[in-house]
Coordinates of C-alpha atoms and ligand atoms in Angstrom, one line a residue:
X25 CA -140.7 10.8 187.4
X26 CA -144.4 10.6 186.4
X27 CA -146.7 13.1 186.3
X28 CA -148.1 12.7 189.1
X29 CA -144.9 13.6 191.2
X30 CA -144.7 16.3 189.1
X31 CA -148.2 18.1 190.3
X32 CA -146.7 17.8 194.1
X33 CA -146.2 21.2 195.0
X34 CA -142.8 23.0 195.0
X35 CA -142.6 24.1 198.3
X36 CA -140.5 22.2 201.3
X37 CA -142.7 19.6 201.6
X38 CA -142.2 18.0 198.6
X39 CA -138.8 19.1 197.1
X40 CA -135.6 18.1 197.7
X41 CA -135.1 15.3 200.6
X42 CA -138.7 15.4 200.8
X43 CA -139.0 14.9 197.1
X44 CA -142.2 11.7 197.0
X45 CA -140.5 9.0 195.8
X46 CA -144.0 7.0 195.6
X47 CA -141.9 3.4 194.3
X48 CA -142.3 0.1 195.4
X49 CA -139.1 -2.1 194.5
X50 CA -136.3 -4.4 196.2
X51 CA -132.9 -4.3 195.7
X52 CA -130.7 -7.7 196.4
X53 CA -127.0 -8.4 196.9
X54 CA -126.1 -4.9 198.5
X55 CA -122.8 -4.7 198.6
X56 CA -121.2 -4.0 201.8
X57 CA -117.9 -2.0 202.0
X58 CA -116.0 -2.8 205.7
X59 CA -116.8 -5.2 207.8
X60 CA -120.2 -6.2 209.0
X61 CA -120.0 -7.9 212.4
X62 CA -121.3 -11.3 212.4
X63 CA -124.0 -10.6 215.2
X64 CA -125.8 -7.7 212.9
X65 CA -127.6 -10.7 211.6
X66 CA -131.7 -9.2 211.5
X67 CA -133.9 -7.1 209.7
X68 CA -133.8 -3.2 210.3
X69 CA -138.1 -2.0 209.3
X70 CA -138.4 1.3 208.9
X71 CA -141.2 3.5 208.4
X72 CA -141.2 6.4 205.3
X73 CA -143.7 9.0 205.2
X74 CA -144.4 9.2 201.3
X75 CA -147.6 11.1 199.8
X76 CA -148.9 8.6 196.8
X77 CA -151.0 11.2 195.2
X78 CA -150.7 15.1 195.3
X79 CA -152.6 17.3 197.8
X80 CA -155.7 19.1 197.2
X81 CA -155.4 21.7 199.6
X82 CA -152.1 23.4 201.4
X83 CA -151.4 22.0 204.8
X84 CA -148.6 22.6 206.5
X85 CA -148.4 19.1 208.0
X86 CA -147.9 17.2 204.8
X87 CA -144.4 15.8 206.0
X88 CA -145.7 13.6 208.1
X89 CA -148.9 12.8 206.7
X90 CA -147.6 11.3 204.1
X91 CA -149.0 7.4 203.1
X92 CA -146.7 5.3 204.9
X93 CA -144.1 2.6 204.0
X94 CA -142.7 0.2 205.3
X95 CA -139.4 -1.0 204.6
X96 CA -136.9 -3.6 205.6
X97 CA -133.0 -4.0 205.2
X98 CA -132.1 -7.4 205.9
X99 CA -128.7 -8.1 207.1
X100 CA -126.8 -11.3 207.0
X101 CA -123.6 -12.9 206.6
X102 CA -122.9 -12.3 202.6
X103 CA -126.1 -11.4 202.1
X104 CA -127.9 -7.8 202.3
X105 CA -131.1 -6.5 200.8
X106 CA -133.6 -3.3 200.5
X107 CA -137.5 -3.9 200.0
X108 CA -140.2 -1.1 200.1
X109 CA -143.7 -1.1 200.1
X110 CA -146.5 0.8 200.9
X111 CA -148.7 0.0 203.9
X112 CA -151.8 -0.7 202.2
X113 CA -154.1 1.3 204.5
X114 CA -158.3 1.9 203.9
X115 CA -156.9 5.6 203.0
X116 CA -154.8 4.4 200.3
X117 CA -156.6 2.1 198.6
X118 CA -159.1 4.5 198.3
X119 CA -156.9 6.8 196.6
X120 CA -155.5 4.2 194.6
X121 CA -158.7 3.3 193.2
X122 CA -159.3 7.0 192.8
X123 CA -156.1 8.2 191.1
X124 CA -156.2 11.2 193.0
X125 CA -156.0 12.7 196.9
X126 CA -159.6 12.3 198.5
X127 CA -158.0 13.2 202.1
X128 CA -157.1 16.9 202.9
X129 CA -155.3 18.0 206.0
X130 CA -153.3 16.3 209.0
X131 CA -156.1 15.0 211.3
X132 CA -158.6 17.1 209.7
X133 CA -161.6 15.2 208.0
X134 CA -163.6 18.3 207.6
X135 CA -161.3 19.0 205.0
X136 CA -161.6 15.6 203.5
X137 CA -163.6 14.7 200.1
X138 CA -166.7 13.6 200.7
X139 CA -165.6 10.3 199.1
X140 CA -163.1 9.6 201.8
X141 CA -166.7 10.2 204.1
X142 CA -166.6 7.3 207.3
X143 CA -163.2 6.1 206.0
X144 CA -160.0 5.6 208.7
X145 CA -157.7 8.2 207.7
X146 CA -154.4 7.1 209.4
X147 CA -151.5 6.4 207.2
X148 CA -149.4 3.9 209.5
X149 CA -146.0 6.1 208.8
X150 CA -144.6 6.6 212.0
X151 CA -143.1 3.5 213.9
X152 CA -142.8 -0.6 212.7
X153 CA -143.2 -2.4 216.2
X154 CA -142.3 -5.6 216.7
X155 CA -143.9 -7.6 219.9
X156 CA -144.7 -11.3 219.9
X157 CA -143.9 -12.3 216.4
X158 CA -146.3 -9.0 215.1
X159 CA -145.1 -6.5 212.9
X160 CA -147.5 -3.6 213.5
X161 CA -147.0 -0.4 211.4
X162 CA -148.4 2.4 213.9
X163 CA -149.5 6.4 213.6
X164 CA -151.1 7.9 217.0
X165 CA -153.9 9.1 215.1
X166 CA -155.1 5.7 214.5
X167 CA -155.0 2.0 214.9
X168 CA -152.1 0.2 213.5
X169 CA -151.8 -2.1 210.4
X170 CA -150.4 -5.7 210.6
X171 CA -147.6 -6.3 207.7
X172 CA -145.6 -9.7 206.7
X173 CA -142.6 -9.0 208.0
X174 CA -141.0 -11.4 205.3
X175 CA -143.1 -10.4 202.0
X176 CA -144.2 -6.8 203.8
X177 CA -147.5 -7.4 202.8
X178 CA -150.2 -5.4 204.7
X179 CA -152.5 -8.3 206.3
X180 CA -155.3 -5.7 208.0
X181 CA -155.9 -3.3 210.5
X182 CA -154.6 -4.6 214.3
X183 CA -157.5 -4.4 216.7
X184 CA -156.2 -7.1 218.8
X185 CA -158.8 -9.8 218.1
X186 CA -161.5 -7.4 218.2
X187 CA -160.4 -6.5 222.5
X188 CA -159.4 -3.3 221.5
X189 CA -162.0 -0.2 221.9
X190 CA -159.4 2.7 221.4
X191 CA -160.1 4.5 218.3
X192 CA -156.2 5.5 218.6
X193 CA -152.8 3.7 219.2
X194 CA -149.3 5.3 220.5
X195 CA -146.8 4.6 218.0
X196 CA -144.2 5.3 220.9
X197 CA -145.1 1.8 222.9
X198 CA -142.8 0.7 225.6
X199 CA -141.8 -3.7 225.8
X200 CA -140.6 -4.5 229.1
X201 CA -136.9 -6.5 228.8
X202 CA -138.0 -8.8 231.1
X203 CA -141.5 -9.9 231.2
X204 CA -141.9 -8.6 226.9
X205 CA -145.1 -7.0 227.9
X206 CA -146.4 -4.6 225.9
X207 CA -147.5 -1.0 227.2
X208 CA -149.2 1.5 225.3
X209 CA -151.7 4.3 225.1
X210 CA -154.2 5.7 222.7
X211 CA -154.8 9.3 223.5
X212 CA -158.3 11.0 221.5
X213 CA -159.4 7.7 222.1
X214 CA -162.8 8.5 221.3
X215 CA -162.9 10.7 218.7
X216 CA -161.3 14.3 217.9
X217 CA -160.4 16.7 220.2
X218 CA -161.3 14.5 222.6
X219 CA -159.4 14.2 226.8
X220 CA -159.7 10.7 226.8
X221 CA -156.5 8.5 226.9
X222 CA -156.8 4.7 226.7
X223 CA -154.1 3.1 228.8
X224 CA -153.5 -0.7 227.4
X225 CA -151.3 -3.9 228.0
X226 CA -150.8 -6.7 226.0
X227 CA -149.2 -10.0 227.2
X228 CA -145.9 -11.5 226.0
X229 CA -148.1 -13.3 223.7
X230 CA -150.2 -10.4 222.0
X231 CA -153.4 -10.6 223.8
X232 CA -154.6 -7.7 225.0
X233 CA -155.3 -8.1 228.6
X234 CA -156.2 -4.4 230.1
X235 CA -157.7 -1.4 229.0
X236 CA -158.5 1.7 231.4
X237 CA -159.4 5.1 230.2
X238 CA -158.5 8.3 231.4
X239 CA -159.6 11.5 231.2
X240 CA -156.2 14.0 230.6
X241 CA -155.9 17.2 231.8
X242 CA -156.5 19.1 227.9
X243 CA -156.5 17.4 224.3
X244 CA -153.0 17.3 223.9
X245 CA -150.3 15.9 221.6
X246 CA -149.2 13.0 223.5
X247 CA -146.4 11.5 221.8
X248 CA -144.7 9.3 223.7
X249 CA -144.9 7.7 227.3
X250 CA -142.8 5.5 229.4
X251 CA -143.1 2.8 231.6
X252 CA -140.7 1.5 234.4
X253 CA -140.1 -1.4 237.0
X254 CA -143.4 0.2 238.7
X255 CA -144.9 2.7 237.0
X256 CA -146.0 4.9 234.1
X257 CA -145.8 7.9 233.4
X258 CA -148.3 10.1 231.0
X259 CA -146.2 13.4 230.3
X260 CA -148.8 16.3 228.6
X261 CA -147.2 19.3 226.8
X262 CA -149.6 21.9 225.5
X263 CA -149.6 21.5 222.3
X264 CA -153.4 21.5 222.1
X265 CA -156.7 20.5 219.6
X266 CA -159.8 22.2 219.5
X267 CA -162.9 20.5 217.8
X268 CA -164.4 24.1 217.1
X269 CA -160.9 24.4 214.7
X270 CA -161.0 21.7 213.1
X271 CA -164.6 22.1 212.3
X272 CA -163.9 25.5 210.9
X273 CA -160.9 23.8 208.3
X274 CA -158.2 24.6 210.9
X275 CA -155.1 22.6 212.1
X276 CA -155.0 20.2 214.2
X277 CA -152.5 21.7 216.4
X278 CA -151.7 24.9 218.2
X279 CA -149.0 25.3 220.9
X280 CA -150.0 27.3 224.0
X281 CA -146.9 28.9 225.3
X282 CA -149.4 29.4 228.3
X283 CA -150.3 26.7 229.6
X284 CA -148.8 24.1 231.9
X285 CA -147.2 21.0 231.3
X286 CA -148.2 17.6 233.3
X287 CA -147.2 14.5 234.4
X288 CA -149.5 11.8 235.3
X289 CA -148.2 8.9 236.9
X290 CA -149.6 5.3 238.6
X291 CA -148.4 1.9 239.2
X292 CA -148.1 0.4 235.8
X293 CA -150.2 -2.8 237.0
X294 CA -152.7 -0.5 238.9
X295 CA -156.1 1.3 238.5
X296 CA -156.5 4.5 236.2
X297 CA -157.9 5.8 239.6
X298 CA -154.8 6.2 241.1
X299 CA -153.5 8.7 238.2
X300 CA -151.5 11.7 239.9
X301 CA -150.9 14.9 238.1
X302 CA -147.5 16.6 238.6
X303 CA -147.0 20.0 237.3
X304 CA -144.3 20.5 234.5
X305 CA -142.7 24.0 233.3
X306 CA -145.2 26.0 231.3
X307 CA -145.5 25.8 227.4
X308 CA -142.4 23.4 227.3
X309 CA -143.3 21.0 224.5
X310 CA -140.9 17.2 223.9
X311 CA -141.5 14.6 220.8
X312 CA -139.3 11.8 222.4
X313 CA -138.4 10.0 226.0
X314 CA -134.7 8.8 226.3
X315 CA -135.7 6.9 229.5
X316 CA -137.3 6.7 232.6
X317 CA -136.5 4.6 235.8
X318 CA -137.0 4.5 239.9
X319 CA -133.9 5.3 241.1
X320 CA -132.4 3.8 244.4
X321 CA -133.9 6.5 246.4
X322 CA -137.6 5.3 245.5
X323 CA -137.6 9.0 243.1
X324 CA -138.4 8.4 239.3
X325 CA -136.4 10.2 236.7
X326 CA -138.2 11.3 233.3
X327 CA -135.1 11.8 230.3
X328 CA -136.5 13.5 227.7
X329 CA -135.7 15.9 224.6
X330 CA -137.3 19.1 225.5
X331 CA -137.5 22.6 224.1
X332 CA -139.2 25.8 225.8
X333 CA -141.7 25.6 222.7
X334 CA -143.0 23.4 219.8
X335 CA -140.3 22.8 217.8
X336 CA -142.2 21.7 214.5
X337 CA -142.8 25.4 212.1
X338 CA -145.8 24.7 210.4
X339 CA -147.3 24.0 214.7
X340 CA -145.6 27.5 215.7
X341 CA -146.9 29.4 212.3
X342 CA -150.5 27.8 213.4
X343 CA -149.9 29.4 217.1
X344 CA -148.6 33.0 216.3
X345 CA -145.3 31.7 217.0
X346 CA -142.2 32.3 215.9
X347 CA -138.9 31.2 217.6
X348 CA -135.3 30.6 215.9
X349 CA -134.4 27.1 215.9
X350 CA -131.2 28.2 217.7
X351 CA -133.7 29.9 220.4
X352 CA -136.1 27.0 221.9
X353 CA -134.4 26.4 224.7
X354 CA -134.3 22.6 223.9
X355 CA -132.0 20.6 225.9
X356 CA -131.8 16.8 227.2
X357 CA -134.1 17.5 230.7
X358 CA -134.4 15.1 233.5
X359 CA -137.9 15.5 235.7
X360 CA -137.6 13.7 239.2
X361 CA -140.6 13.1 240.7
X362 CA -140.9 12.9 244.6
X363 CA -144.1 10.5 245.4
X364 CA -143.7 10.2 248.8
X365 CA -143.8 13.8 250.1
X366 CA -147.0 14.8 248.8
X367 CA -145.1 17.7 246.2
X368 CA -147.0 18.6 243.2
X369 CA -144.5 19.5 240.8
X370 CA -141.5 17.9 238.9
X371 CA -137.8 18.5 239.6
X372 CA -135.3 19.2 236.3
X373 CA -132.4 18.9 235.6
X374 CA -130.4 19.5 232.1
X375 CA -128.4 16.3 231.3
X376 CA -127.3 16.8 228.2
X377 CA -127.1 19.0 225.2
X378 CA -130.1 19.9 222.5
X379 CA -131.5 16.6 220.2
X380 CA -134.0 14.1 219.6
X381 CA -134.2 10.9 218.4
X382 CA -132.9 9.4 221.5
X383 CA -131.9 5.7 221.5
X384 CA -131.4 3.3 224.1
X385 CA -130.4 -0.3 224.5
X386 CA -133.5 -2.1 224.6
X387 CA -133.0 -4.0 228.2
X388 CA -132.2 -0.6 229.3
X389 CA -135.7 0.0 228.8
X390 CA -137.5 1.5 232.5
X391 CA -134.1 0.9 234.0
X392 CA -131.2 2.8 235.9
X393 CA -129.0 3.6 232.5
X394 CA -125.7 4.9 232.5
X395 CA -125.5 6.2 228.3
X396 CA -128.1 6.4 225.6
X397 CA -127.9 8.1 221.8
X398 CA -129.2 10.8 220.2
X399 CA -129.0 12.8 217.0
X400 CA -128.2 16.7 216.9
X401 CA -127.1 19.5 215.2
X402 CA -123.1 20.2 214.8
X403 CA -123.0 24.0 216.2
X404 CA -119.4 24.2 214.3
X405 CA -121.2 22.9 211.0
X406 CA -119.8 25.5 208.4
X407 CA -122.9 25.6 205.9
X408 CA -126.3 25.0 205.9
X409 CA -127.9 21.4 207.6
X410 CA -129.8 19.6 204.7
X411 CA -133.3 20.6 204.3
X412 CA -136.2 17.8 205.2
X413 CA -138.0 16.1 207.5
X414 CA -140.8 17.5 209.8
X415 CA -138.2 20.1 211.3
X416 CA -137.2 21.4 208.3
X417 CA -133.6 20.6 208.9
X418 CA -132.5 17.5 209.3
X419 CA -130.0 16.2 212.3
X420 CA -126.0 16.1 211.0
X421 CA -124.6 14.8 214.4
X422 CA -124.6 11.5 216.0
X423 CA -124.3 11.7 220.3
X424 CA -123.2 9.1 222.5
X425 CA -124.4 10.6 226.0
X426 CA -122.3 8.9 229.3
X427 CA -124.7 9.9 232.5
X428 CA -121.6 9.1 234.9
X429 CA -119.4 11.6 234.5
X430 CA -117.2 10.8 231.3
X431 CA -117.6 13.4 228.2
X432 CA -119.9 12.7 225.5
X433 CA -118.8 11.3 222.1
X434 CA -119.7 13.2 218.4
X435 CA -120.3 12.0 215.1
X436 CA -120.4 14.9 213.5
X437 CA -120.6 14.3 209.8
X438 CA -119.4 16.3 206.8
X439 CA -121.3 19.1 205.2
X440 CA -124.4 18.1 203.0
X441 CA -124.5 15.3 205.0
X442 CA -127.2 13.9 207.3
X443 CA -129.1 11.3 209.2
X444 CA -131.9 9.8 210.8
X445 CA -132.9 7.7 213.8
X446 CA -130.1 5.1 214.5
X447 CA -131.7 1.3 215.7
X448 CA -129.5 -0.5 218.4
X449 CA -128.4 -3.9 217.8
X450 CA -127.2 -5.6 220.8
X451 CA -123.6 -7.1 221.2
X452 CA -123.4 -10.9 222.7
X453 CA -120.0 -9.4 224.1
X454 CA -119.9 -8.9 227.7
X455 CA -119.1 -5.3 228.0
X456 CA -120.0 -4.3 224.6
X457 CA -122.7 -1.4 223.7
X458 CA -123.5 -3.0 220.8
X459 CA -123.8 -1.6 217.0
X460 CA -126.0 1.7 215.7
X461 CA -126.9 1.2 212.4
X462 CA -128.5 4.4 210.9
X463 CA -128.6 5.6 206.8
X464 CA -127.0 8.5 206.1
X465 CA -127.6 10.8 203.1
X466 CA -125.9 12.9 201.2
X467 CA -127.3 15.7 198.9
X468 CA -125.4 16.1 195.4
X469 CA -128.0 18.9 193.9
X470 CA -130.3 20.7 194.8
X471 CA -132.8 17.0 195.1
X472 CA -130.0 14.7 194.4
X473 CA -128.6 12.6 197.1
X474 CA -126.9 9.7 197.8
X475 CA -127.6 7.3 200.6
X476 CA -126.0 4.5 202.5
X477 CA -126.5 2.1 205.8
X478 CA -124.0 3.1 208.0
X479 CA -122.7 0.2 210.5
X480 CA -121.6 1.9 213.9
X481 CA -119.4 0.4 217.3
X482 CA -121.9 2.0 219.2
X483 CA -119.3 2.2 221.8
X484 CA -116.9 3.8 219.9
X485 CA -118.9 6.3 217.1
X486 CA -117.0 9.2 217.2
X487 CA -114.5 6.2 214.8
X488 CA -116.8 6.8 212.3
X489 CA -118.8 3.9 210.5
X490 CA -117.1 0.4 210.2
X491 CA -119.4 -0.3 207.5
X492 CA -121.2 1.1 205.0
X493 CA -123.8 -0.5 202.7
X494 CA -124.6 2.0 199.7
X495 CA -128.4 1.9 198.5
X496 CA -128.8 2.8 194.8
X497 CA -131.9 4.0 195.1
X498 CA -133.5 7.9 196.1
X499 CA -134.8 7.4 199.8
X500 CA -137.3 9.7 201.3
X501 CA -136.0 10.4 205.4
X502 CA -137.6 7.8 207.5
X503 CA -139.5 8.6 211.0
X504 CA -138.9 5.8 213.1
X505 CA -137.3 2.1 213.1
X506 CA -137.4 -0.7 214.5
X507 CA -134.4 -3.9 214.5
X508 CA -135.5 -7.6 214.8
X509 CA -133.0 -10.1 214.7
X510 CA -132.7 -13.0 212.4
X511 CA -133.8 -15.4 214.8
X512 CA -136.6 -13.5 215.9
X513 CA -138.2 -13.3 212.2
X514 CA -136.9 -17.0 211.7
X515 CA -139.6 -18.2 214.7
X516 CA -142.3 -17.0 212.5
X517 CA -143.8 -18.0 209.1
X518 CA -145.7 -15.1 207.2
X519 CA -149.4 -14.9 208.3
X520 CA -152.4 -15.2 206.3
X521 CA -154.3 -11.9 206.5
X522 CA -156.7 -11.9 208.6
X523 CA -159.1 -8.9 207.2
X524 CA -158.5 -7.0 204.5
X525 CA -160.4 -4.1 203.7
X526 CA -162.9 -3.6 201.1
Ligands
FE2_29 FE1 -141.9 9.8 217.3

């Protein structure tokens, strides 16, 4: 450890899991222990939060403001390997050429040096997508950065051939299985604090072919969306910016236990104009979508991870808040929305147990489903979860969730152990739900851990891994990922970049 990653504070944000790691390396012939199916064949991209340089100021929000990397674990027959890299963002090459932090708090430029003045201050560590032979590396507060997906080389910020006028990008987009359209939504599209929402879709091939703005309901945190056959839907929770805050050195956000939550929904191929607002449960606050779909009965059905109040601490300490994890309320909650009777309000219904991270197959994607994933928290854990991530406690159970009737299925892994968002790789097996591959730590001291790919029947978790591929290396907990199969990456030779910053 350099001295550098000794200044980072001592507090949760940087210490143990969340201990920077700040290195760049690959590791080759991983050694698999088990059997890896044939058909994981593909490259699992993950994105790692992972500050280069120490803060300046205190900021609650540091976990996931962090300078993202990207990084891939490629699978094949007899052959697996580990790369990381940073994306190479305007932000960071500034502070690389600085040697220092010139960028204060989470989505606060007042707090900024006034070297990082008129700079773009996203750090691209939330979600790699992959749609139409792109690898974009996303963060909502910002447009996303094209990287190699062979070399992970950063190529330049993604704009979309110059079509795009959003300031902001989702990193929660929505493909459709069928027609590989891409959906997604910039919300402070203008600037901070701002209600407008940019609504966009690109073609199968990329281009960016629509782009309506919106005005929302408040400035909220709008994480995630969802798209169906027909329509899509805009949930708002009221976890709220104000530009007088931010002005005055403030964060970002502030939940409003208050205030109402909102739907808005329109055909998905239709006119901004035809937005309608539902009404939602008051100060109810959700980071993730399982799903959303018409069902036979011309309804639609929202899935989503929901708690009675923002479940991130350093949000609630920001509010006045202050609610026991074990006291949120949060639960798996359906909203069914009636368009056809001229009601105002959504419908819920609890489906399933508390969680996030929810995964689906991806042709599931805006359709009647039948069983999706999600990571938890064991309630019979004896012991303390491991500290880290954005909660502050990271998830030690793996869910398999049946919407039919038949009981759920639990991996619920051995104390000191945890894990982050599983990516679905699809089975060519008629009748099989595929394979969840997810890396699993383990803590060993009080910032030592272990950590390993673990290979999952995703039919079947509750038999426990039947693979494992250890990584020699200290990993910093991912946010999201993303799987691309081998002869998706094989279609496409690395790109030249296009514009790098100065
Ligand atoms: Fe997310």
């Amino acid at each position: 450890m350099g001295d550098s990653v000794r200044s980072f504070p001592h507090t949760p944000e940087f210490t143990g899991l969340n201990t920077p790691i700040g290195a760049e390396y690959e590791l080759t012939e991983l050694k698999v222990e088990g059997r890896l199916p044939a058909e994981v064949a593909g490259t699992f991209f993950r994105a790692i939060p992972d500050p280069a340089f120490a803060p300046y100021i205190e900021d609650g929000a540091a976990v996931i403001s962090g300078d993202g990397m990207v990084s891939a674990l490629r699978l094949a027959p007899g052959k697996v390997s580990f790369a990381i890299r940073y994306v190479e963002t305007e932000r960071h090459r500034a502070e690389v050429r600085a040697g220092r932090a010139l960028f204060g708090k989470y989505r606060n430029p007042f707090t900024d040096t006034p070297e990082a003045a008129g700079l773009d201050r996203t750090v691209a560590n939330t979600t790699p997508v992959w749609h139409a032979g792109r690898l974009l590396m996303t963060k909502e507060d910002g447009r996303p950065y094209r990287v190699d997906p062979h070399t992970l080389a950063t190529l330049g910020r993604h704009d979309f051939g110059g079509r795009l006028k959003s300031a902001t990008v989702t990193a929660h987009v929505r493909i459709d299985p069928q027609t590989r359209e891409l959906f997604f939504f910039g919300y402070e599209a203008d600037g901070l604090g701002s209600t407008k929402v940019a609504y966009c879709l690109a073609d199968s091939r990329g281009n960016l072919t629509r782009e309506q703005w919106f005005d929302a309901p408040y400035c909220a945190m709008m994480h995630d969306f969802a798209v169906t056959e027909r329509y899509a839907l805009f949930p708002i929770y009221p976890t709220t910016c104000d530009l007088a805050r931010l002005r005055a050195g403030g964060d970002h956000w502030v939940h409003e236990l208050q205030r109402d939550s909102w739907v808005g929904v329109m055909r998905r191929d239709g006119s901004v104009a035809e937005l309608r607002w539902f009404r939602g449960p008051k100060g109810v606050s959700c980071y993730h979508l399982m799903n959303a779909f018409e069902g036979a009965d011309g309804r639609i059905h929202l899935d989503q991870c929901l708690a009675n109040v923002n479940v991130f601490p350093f949000i609630q300490r920001a509010s006045g808040i202050n609610v026991a994890p074990g006291d949120t309320g949060a639960r798996l909650a359906r909203w069914t929305i009636e368009l056809r009777d001229g009601s105002e309000r959504v419908t819920e219904t609890t489906i399933g147990p508390p969680g996030d991270l929810p995964v689906i197959a991806a042709a599931s994607h805006g359709r009647p489903y039948d069983h999706g994933w999600m990571l938890t928290m064991n309630p019979d854990m004896q012991g303390p979860p491991v500290s880290g991530g954005p909660v502050g406690a990271m998830f030690n159970t793996l869910l398999r969730l049946d919407f039919t009737g038949k009981a759920p299925q639990a991996l619920a892994l051995p104390p000191g152990h945890c894990l982050s968002e599983p990516v679905h790789v699809p089975s060519s097996r008629a009748g099989h739900e595929g394979w969840l591959l997810t890396i699993v730590d383990q803590q060993t001291g009080e910032s030592d851990f272990v950590h390993a790919l673990w290979i999952l029947d995703a039919g079947n978790v509750a038999a426990g891994p039947i693979a494992k591929v250890p990584i020699a290396h200290r990993l910093r907990p991912q946010v999201h990922g993303w799987w691309v199969s081998a002869a998706e990456l094989a279609a496409v030779s690395s790109p030249r970049p296009q514009r790098f910053e100065k």
